[in-house]
Short mmCIF file of C-alpha atoms and ligand atoms in Angstrom, two decimals:
data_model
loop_
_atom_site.label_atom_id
_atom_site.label_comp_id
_atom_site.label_asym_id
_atom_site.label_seq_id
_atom_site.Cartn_x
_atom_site.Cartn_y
_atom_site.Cartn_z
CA UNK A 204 3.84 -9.90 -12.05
CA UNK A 205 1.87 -12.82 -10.38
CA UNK A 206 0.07 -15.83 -11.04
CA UNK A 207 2.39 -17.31 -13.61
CA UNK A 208 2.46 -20.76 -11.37
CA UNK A 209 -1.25 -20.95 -11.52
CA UNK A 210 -1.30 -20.26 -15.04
CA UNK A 211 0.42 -23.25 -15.77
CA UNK A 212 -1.56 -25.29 -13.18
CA UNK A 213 -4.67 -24.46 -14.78
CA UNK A 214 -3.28 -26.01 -17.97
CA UNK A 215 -1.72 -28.64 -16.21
CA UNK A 216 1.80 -27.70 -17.55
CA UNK A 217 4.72 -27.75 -15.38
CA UNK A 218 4.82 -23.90 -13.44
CA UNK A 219 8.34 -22.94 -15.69
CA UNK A 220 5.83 -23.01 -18.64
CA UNK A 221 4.02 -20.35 -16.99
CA UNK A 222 7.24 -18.08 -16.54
CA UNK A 223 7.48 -18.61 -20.16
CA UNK A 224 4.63 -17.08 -21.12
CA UNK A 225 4.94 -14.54 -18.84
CA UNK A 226 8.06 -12.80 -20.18
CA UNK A 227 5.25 -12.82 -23.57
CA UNK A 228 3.12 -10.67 -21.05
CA UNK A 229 5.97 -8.75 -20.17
CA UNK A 230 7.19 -8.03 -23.42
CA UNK A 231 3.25 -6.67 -24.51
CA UNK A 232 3.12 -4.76 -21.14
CA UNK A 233 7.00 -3.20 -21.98
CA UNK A 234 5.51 -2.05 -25.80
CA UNK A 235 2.67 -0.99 -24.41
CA UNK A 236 4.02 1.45 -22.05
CA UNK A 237 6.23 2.69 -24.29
CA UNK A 238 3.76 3.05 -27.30
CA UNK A 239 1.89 5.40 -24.93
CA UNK A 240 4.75 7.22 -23.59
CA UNK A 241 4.39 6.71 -20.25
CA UNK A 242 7.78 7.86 -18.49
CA UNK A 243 8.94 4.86 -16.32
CA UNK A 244 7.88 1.25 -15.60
CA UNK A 245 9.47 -1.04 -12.84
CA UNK A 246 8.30 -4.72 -12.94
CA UNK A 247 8.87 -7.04 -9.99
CA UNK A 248 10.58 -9.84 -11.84
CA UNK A 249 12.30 -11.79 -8.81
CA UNK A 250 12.04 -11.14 -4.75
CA UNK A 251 14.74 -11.72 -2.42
CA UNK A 252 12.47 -14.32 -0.99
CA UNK A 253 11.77 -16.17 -4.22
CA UNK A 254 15.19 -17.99 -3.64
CA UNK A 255 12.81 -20.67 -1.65
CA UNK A 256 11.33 -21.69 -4.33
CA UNK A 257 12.25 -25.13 -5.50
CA UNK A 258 15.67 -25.24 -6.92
CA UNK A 259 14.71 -26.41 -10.46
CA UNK A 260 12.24 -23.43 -10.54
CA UNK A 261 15.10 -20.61 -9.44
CA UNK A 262 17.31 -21.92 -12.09
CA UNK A 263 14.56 -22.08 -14.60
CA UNK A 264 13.88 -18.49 -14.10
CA UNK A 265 17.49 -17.45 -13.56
CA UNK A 266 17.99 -19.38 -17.04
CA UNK A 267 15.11 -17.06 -18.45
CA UNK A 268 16.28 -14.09 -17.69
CA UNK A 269 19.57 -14.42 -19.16
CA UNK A 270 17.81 -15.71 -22.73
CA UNK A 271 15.20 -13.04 -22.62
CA UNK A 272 17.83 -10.71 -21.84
CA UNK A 273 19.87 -11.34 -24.93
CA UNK A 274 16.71 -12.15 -27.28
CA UNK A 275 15.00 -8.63 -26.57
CA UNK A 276 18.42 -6.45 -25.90
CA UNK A 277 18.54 -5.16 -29.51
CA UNK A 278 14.77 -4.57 -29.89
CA UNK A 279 14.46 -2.22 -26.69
CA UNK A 280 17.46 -0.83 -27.60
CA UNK A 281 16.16 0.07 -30.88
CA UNK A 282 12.91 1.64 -29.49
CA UNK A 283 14.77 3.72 -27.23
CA UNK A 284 14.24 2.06 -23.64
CA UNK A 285 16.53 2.93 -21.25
CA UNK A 286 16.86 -0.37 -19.37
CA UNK A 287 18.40 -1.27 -15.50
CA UNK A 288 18.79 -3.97 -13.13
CA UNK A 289 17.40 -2.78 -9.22
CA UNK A 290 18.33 -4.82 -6.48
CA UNK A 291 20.99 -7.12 -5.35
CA UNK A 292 22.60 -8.70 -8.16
CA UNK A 293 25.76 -10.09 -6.03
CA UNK A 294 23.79 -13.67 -5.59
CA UNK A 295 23.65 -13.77 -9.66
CA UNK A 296 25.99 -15.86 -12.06
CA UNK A 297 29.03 -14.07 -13.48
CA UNK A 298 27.19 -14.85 -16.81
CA UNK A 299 23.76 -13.07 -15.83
CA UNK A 300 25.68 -10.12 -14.48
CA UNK A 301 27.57 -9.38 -16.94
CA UNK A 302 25.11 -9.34 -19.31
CA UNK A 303 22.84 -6.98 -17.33
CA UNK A 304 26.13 -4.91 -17.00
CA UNK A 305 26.23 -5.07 -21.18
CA UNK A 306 22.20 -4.31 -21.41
CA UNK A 307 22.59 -1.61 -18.81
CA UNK A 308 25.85 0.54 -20.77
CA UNK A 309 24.33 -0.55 -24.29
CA UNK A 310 21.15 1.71 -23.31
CA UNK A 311 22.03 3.87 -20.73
CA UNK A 312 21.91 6.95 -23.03
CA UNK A 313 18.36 5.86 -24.41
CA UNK A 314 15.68 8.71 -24.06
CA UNK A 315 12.82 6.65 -24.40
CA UNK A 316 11.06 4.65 -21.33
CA UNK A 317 12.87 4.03 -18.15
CA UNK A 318 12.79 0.06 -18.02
CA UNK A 319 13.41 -1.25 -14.62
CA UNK A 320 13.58 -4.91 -14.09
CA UNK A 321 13.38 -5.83 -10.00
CA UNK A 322 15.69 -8.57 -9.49
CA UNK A 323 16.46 -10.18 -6.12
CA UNK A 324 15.18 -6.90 -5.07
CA UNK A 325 12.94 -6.13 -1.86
CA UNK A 326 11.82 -2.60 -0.83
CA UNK A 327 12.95 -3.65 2.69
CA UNK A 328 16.43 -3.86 0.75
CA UNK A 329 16.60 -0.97 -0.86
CA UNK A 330 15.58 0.73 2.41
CA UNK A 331 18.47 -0.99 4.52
CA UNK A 332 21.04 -0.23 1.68
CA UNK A 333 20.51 3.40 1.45
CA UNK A 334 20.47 3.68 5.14
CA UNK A 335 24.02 2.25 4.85
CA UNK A 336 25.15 4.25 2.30
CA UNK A 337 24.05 6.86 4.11
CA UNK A 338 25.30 6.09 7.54
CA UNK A 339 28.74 5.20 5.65
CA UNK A 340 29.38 8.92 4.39
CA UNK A 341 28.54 10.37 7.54
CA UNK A 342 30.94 7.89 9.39
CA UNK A 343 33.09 9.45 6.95
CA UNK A 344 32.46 12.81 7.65
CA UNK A 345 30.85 13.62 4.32
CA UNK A 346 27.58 14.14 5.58
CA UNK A 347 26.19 15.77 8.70
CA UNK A 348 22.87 13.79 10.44
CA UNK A 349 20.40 16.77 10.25
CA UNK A 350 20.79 17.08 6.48
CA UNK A 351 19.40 13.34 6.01
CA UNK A 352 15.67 14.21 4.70
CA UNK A 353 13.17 12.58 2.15
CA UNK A 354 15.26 13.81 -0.83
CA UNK A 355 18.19 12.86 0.79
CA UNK A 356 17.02 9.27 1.54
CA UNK A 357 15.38 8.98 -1.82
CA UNK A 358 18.54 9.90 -3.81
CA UNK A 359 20.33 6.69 -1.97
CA UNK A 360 17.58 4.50 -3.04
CA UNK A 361 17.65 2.00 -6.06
CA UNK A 362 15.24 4.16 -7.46
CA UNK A 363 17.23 7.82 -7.40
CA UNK A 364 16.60 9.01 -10.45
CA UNK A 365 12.86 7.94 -10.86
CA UNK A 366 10.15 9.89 -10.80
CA UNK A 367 7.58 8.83 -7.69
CA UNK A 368 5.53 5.50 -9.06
CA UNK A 369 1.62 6.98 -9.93
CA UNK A 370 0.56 3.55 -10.28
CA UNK A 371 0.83 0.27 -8.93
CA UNK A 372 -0.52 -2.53 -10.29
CA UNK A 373 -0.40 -6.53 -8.94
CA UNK A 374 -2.03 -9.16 -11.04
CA UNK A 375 -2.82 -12.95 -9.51
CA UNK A 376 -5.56 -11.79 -7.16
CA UNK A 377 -3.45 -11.44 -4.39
CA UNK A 378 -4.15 -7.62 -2.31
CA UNK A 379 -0.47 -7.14 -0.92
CA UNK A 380 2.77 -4.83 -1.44
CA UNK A 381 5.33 -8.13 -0.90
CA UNK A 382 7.98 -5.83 -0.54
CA UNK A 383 7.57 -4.28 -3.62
CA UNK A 384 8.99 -0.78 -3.42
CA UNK A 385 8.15 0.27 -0.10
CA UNK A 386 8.95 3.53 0.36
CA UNK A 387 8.47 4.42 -3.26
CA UNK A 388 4.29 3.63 -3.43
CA UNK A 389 4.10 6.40 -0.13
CA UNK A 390 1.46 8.17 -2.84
CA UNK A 391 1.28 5.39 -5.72
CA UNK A 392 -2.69 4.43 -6.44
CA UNK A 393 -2.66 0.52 -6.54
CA UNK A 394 -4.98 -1.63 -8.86
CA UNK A 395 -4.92 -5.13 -8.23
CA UNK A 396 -6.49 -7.73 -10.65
CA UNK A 397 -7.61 -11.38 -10.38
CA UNK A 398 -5.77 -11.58 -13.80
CA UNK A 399 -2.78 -14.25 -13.91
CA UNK A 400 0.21 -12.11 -15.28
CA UNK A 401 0.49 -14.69 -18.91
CA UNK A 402 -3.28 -13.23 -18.91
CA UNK A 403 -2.23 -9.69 -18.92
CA UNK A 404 -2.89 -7.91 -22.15
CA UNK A 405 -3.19 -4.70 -23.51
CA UNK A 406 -6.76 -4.09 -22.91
CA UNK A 407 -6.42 -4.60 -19.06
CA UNK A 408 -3.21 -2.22 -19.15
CA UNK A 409 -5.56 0.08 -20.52
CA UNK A 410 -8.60 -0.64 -18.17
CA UNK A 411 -5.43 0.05 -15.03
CA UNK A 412 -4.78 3.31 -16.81
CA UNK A 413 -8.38 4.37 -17.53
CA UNK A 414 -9.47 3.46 -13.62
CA UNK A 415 -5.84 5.13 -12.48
CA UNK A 416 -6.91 8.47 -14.97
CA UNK A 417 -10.04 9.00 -12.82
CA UNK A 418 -8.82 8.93 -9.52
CA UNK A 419 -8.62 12.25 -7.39
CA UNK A 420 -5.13 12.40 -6.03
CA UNK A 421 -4.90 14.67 -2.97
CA UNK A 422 -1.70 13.82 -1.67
CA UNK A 423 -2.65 14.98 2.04
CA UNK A 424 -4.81 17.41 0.95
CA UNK A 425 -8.76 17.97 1.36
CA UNK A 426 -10.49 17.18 -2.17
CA UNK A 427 -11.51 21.03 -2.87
CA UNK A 428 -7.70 21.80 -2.47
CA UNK A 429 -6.45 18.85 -4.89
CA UNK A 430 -9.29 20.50 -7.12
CA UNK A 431 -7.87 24.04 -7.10
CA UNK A 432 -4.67 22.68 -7.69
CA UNK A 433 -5.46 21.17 -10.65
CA UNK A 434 -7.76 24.51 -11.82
C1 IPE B 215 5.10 -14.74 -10.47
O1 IPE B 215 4.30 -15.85 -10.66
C2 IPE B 215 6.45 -14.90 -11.10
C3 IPE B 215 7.62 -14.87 -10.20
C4 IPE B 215 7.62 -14.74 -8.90
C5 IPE B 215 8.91 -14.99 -10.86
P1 IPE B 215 4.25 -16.97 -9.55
O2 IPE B 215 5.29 -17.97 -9.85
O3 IPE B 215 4.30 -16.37 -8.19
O4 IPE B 215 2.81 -17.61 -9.83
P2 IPE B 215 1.78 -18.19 -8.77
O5 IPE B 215 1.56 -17.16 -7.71
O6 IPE B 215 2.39 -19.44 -8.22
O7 IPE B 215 0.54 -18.46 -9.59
MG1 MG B 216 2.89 -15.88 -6.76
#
C-alpha cells in the first residue's frame, strides 16, 4: 500500500493526512475482496524498516492502527473476516498488542476472508524466524535435517496456513518486492500501478483482477502443458 506520503504532498497536507485516507482505501479494498469472495488478502501495512521514518510519522501511524483497529473490529467481525497480525509485534505498545490479541481471538473462528495485516513485518523476517524455529526443534531432537523441505519451511512461516498469494499488487509507481513476502510470491503474478494507495478504488481492484484473470500461469511448465492442465 504505497504512495500515501505523496498523496498528501500533492494536496499539500501534512503526509499523516495521507495515512488517513489510506486506511479509507483499505477499508474499500478489504469489502471488496470479500464481496467477491476471494479467499485471502495480506496488505503490507508497516515494514520493519519503516521505523526510520520520522518519529512523529511512526507514532501517527502506530496511533492509526490502534483507532482503526477498534473502529472496524465489529464490522469485519460481522462480515465474517477472519483477521491476524504477521510479523513482529514485540516492538508494539502493550496497548496495540493487546488489542490485536482481542481482534485476533474475537475472529479467529470467522469463515469468511482471511485478513492479514503486515505489521513490522519483512519477508526477510519471516524467513530468518522460521529458520529458527526450525533449527530450534531439531537442536531439540524433534526434527531430523533431511525432513526440512518446502512444506516443511512453509508451515514455520507467518503465513502457514495460507494458501500461495496468486496476486501481487503494489500501488505508488514504484516496481519492487521491499521485502514483501519473499518466499511466498515464488509463483504470485505482480501488477504494479502508478496509482497512490488513497487513489485505490474498486474499479482498479477490478482492472488487477481482470489483467491477473488473463494471465497463463505455467508454474515451470511449457504453455501447451499449463493448457492441458487446465483442459
Ligand atoms: C505507504 O505510503 C504507507 C506506509 C508505509 C505506512 P508511503 O508513506 O510510503 O507514501 P509515499 O511513498 O511517501 O508516497
Ligand atoms: Mg512509500
Amino acid at each position: 500500500m504505497d504512495g500515501n506520503g505523496r498523496w498528501a504532498r500533492a494536496r499539500h497536507l501534512p503526509r499523516t493526512a495521507g495515512h488517513k485516507r489510506g486506511v479509507e482505501a483499505t477499508r474499500g479494498v478489504i469489502r471488496g475482496c470479500a464481496r467477491r469472495g476471494i479467499e485471502a488478502l495480506t496488505l503490507f501495512a508497516f515494514s520493519s524498516e519503516n521505523w526510520r521514518r520520522p518519529r512523529e510519522e511512526v507514532s501517527t501511524l502506530m496511533d492509526l492502527f490502534l483507532v482503526a483497529l477498534r473502529r472496524e473490529i465489529s464490522a469485519l467481525h460481522e462480515n465474517g473476516v477472519r483477521l491476524r497480525f504477521i510479523g513482529d509485534r514485540s516492538a508494539f505498545s502493550a496497548r496495540l498488542r493487546e488489542q490485536i490479541e482481542q481482534a485476533e481471538a474475537l475472529t479467529a473462528e470467522n469463515t469468511g476472508l482471511k485478513l492479514q495485516i503486515a505489521a513490522n513485518y519483512g519477508g526477510q523476517w519471516d524467513i530468518l524466524q522460521a529458520a529458527r524455529a526450525l533449527a530450534q526443534r531439531v537442536a531439540e531432537g524433534a526434527l531430523s535435517v533431511d525432513d526440512i523441505d518446502e512444506a516443511c519451511f512453509e508451515q514455520a512461516l507467518s503465513t502457514h496456513d495460507l494458501p500461495q498469494p496468486d496476486l501481487f499488487i503494489r500501488t505508488g509507481g514504484e516496481q519492487r518486492i521491499s521485502n514483501f513476502l519473499l518466499w511466498q510470491i515464488a509463483y504470485a503474478e505482480l501488477w504494479f500501478t502508478p496509482v497512490l494507495w488513497p487513489d485505490f478504488d474498486d474499479t482498479h481492484l477490478q482492472a488487477a483482477l481482470e489483467d491477473f484473470a488473463g494471465r497463463q500461469r505455467r508454474f515451470g511448465l511449457t504453455g501447451e502443458q499449463a493448457e492441458q492442465q487446465h483442459a
